[in-house]
Coordinates of C-alpha atoms in Angstrom, one line a residue:
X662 CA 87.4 82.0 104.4
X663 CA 86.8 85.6 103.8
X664 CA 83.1 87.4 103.6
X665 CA 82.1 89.4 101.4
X666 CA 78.6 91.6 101.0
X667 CA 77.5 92.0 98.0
X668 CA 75.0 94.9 97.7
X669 CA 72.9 95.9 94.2
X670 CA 70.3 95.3 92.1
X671 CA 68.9 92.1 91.0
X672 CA 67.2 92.3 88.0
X673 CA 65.5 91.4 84.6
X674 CA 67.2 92.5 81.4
X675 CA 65.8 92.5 78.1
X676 CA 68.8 93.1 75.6
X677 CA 69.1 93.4 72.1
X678 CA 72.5 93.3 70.4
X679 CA 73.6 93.6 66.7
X680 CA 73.9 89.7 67.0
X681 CA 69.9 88.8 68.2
X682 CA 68.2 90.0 71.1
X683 CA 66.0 88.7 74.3
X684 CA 63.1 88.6 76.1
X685 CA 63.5 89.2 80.0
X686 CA 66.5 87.5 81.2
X687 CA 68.3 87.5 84.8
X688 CA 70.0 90.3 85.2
X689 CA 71.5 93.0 87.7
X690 CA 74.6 94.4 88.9
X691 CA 74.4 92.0 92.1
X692 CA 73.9 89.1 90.0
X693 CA 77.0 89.5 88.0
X694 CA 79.2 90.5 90.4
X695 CA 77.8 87.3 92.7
X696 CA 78.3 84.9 90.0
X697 CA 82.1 86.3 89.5
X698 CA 82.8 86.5 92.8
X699 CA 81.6 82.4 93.1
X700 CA 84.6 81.6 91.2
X701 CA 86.9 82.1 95.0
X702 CA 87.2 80.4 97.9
X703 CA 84.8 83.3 99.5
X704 CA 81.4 83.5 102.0
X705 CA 79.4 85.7 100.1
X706 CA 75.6 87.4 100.5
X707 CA 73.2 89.5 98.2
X708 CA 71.6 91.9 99.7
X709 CA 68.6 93.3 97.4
X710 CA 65.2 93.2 96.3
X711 CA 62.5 91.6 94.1
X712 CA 58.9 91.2 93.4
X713 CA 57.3 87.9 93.6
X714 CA 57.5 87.6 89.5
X715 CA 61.2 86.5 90.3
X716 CA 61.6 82.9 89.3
X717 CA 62.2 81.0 92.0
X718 CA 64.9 79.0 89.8
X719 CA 67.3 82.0 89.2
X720 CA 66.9 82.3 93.2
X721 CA 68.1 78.2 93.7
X722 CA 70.5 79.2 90.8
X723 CA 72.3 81.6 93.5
X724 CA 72.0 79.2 96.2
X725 CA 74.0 76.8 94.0
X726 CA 76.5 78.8 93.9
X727 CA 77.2 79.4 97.4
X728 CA 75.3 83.2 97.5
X729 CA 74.0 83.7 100.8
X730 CA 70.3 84.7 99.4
X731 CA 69.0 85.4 103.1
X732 CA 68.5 89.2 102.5
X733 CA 67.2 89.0 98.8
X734 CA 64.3 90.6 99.6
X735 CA 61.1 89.2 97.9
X736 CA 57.5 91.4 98.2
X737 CA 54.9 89.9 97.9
X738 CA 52.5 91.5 94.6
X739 CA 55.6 93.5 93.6
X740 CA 57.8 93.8 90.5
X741 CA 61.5 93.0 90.1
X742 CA 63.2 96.0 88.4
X743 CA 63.0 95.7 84.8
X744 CA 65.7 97.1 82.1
X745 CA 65.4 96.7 78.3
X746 CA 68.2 98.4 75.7
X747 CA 69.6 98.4 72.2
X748 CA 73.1 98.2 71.5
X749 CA 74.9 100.0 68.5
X750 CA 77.0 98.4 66.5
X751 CA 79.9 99.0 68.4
X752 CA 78.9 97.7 71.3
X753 CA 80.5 100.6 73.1
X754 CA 77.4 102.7 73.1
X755 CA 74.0 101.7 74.0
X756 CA 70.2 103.1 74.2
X757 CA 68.1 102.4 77.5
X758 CA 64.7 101.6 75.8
X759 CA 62.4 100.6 79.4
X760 CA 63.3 101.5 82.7
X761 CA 61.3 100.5 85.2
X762 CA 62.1 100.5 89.2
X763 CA 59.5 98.8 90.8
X764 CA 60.3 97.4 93.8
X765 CA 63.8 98.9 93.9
X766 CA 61.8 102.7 94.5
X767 CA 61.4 102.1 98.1
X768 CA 64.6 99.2 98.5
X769 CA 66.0 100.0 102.2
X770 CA 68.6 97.5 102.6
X771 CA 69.0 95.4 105.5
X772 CA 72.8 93.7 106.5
X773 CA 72.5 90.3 107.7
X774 CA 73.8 89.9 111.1
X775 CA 76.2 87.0 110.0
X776 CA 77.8 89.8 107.2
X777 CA 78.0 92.7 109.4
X778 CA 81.4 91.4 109.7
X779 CA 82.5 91.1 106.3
X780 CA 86.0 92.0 105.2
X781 CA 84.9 93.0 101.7
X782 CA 81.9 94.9 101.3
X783 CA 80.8 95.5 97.0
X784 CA 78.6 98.5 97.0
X785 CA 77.1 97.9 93.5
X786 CA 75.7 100.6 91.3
X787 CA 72.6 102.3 93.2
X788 CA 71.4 105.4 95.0
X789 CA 74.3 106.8 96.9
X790 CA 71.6 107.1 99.7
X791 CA 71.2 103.3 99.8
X792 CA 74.7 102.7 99.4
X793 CA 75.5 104.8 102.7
X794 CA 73.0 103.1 104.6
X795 CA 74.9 100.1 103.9
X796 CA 77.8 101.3 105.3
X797 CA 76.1 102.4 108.2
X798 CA 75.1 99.1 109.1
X799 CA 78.5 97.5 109.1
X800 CA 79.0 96.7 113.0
X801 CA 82.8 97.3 112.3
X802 CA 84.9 99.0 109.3
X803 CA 85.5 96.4 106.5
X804 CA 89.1 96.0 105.4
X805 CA 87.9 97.0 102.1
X806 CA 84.9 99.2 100.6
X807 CA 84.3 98.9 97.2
X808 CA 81.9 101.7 95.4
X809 CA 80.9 101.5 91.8
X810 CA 79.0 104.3 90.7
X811 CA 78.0 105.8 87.0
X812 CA 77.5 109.4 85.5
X813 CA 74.1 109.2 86.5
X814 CA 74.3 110.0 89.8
X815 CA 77.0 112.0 89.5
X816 CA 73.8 114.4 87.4
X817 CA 71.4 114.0 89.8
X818 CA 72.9 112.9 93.6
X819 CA 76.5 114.2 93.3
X820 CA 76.2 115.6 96.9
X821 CA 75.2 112.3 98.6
X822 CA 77.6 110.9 96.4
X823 CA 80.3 112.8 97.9
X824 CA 79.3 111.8 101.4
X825 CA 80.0 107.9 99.9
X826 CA 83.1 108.6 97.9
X827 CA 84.6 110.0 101.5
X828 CA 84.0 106.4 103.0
X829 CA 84.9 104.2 100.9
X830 CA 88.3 102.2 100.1
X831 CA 88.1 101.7 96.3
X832 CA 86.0 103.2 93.3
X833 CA 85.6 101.7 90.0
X834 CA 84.2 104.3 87.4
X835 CA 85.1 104.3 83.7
X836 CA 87.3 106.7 82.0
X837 CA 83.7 109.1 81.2
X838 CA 82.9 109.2 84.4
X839 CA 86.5 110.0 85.9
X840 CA 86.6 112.7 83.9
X841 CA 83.0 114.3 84.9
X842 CA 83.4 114.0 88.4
X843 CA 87.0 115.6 88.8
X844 CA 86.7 118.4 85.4
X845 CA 90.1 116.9 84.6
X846 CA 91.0 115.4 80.9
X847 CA 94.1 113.9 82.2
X848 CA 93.3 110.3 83.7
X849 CA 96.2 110.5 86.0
X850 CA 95.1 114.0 87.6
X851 CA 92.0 112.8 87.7
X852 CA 93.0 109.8 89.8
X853 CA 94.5 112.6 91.9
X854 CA 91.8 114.5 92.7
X855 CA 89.6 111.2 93.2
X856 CA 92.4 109.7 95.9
X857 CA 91.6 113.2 97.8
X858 CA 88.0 112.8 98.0
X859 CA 88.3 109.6 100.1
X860 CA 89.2 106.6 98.1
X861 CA 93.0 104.8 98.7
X862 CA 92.6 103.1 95.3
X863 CA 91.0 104.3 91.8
X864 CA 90.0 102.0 89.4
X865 CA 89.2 103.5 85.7
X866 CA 88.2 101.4 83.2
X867 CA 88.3 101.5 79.7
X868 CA 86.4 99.1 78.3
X869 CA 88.0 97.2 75.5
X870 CA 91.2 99.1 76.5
X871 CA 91.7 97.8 79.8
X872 CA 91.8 98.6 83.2
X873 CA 93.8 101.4 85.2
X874 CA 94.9 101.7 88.7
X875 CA 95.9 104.1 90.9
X876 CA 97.1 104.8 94.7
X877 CA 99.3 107.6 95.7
X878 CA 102.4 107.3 92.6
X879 CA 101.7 103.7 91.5
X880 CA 100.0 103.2 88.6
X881 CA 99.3 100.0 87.1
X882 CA 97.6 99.0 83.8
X883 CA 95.7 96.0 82.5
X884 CA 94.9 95.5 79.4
X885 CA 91.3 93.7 77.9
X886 CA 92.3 90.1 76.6
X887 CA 91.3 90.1 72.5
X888 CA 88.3 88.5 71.9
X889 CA 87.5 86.8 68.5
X890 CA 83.6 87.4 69.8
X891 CA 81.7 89.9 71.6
X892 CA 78.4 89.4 71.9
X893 CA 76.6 91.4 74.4
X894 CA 78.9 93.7 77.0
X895 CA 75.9 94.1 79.5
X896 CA 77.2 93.2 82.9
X897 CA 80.7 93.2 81.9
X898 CA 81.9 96.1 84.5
X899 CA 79.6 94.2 86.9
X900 CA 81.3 91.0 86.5
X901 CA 85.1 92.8 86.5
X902 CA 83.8 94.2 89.7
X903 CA 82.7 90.6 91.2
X904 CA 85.9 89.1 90.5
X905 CA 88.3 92.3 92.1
X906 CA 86.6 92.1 95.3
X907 CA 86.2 88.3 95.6
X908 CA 89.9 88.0 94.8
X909 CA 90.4 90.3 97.4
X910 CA 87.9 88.6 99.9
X911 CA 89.2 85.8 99.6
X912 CA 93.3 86.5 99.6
X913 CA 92.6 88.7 102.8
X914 CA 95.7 91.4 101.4
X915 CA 94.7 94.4 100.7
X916 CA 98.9 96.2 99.2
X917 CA 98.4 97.8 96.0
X918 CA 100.7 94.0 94.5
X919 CA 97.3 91.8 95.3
X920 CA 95.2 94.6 94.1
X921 CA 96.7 94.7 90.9
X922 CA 96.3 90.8 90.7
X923 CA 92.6 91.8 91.9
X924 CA 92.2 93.8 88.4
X925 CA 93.5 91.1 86.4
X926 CA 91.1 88.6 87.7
X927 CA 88.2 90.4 87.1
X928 CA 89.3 92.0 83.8
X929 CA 89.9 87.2 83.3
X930 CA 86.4 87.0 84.1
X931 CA 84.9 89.9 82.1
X932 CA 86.1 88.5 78.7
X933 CA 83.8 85.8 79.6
X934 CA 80.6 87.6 80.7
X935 CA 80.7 89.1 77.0
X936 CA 80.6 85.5 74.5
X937 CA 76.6 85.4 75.7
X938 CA 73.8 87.2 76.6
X939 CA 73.1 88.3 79.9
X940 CA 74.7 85.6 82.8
X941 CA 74.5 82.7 80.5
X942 CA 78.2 82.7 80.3
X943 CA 78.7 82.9 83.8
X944 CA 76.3 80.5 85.1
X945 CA 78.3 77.5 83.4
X946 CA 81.7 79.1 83.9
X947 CA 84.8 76.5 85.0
X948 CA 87.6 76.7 87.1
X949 CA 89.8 75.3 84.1
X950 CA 88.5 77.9 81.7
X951 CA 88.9 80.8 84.0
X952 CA 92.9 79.9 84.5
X953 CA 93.2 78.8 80.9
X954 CA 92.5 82.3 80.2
X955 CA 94.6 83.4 82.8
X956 CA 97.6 82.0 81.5
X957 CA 96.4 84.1 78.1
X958 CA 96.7 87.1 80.0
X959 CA 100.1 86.6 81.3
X960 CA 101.0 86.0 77.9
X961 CA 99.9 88.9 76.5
X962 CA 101.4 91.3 78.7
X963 CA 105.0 89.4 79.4
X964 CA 107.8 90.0 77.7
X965 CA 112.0 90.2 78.4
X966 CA 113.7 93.6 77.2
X967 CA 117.2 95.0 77.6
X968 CA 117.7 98.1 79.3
X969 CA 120.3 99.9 78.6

């Protein structure tokens, strides 16, 4: 069975959408991509942090699902990082009404010894500093490191960034964010420049358009299964990136074939995270749902053609 470290925040979300809104909710990029990466035949850990405000529930909640919650750290008197925003009507674009870091201002991350090991390692959406120290830890180099990252620290961190991007295996960034880290319009130069930085494979996604990846002159593309219903798209990259690398964890094949397998899986499990707020969808997810869907996907992007 193949290990996988799962490194990010754990959270609470408040989230309003055009179809109702919350009050704080479980949340977090490790969350999602934990609960996607439950649906494989994988050992997995969390490595973050909380206050002592974090239900003890939403912890035996991870527990139950196989998440190795040894290095969720829990300080006493402190708060869990807090995150509250409004949706537009499009769902594509969002405002950030609250953020608040609390205990995730001074989060130094600490491997467990049992996942120092791990063949996978999913370097959620943090400081590129904590990230680093992460890989720093690993007492040998994983067969795959997996960095998600966003425009923000791209503004503020691009240098320590950098220093990241040049270790790791895989980056998943959206289309935006492809473009502001490489000054290139074109998706496939930018995929170019991206591959010279550090990264084997580059993962740009496109929201309701899909997926596309790259390494060296293969490109592959997936598209985003139609849904009837979208009801709130927070965690949705999370969740893609939960089921990439726990596909991958637990295949143990790493050729650009499986990886391209890897983005359907989690673009399969994506669709899901959006039909409810928050995890809701992912807590109670199936086996028999998730290949039901599956077959949908093969569906949608099979067909027979003569060449001439």
């Amino acid at each position: 069975m193949g290990k996988l470290l799962i490194v990010g925040t754990v959270a609470f979300d408040a989230i309003e959408t055009p179809f109702g809104k919350t009050d704080k909710i479980l949340g977090g990029a490790a969350t999602f991509i934990g609960l996607a990466a439950s649906q494989f035949d994988v050992k997995s850990a969390i490595v973050s942090i909380v206050g002592d405000d974090f239900p003890q529930e939403y912890i035996d909640l991870l527990k139950n699902k196989n998440i190795d919650t040894s290095s969720l750290e829990v300080v006493k008197g402190g708060k869990t990082f807090y995150w509250k925003g409004k949706y537009h009507n499009d769902l594509n674009s969002r405002d950030t009404l609250v953020t608040e870091l609390n205990t995730l201002a001074d989060f130094k991350p600490v491997v467990p010894n049992d996942y120092k090991d791990a063949d996978v390692v999913m370097l959620g959406n943090l400081h590129p500093s904590v990230q680093m120290s992460v890989i720093e830890q690993m007492a040998k180099r994983p067969k795959l490191v997996v960095l998600d990252t966003m425009n923000f620290w791209m503004d503020n961190t691009l240098e320590e960034l950098m220093e990241v991007i040049k270790h790791t295996d895989v980056i998943t960034i959206n289309d935006e964010e492809a473009r502001q880290l490489t000054n290139e319009y074109s998706l496939v130069k930018a995929a170019e420049k991206i591959q010279e930085m550090g990264p084997r494979y580059v993962v740009i996604k496109k929201g309701e358009h899909g997926a596309l990846l790259f390494n060296e002159d293969n490109v592959f593309f997936a598209p985003a299964l139609p849904l009837e219903e979208v009801f709130d798209p927070t965690g949705a990259g999370d969740t893609f990136a939960g089921g990439f690398s726990g596909f991958l964890a637990a295949t143990d094949n790493t050729s650009f074939n499986n990886l391209k397998s890897a983005v359907i899986h989690g673009s399969n499990l994506a669709s899901f995270c959006v039909e409810r707020f928050g995890t809701e969808r992912m807590q109670s997810l199936g086996k028999d749902e998730v290949n039901s869907r599956l077959h949908q996907f093969k569906a949608l992007t099979q067909f027979d053609i003569e060449l001439q």
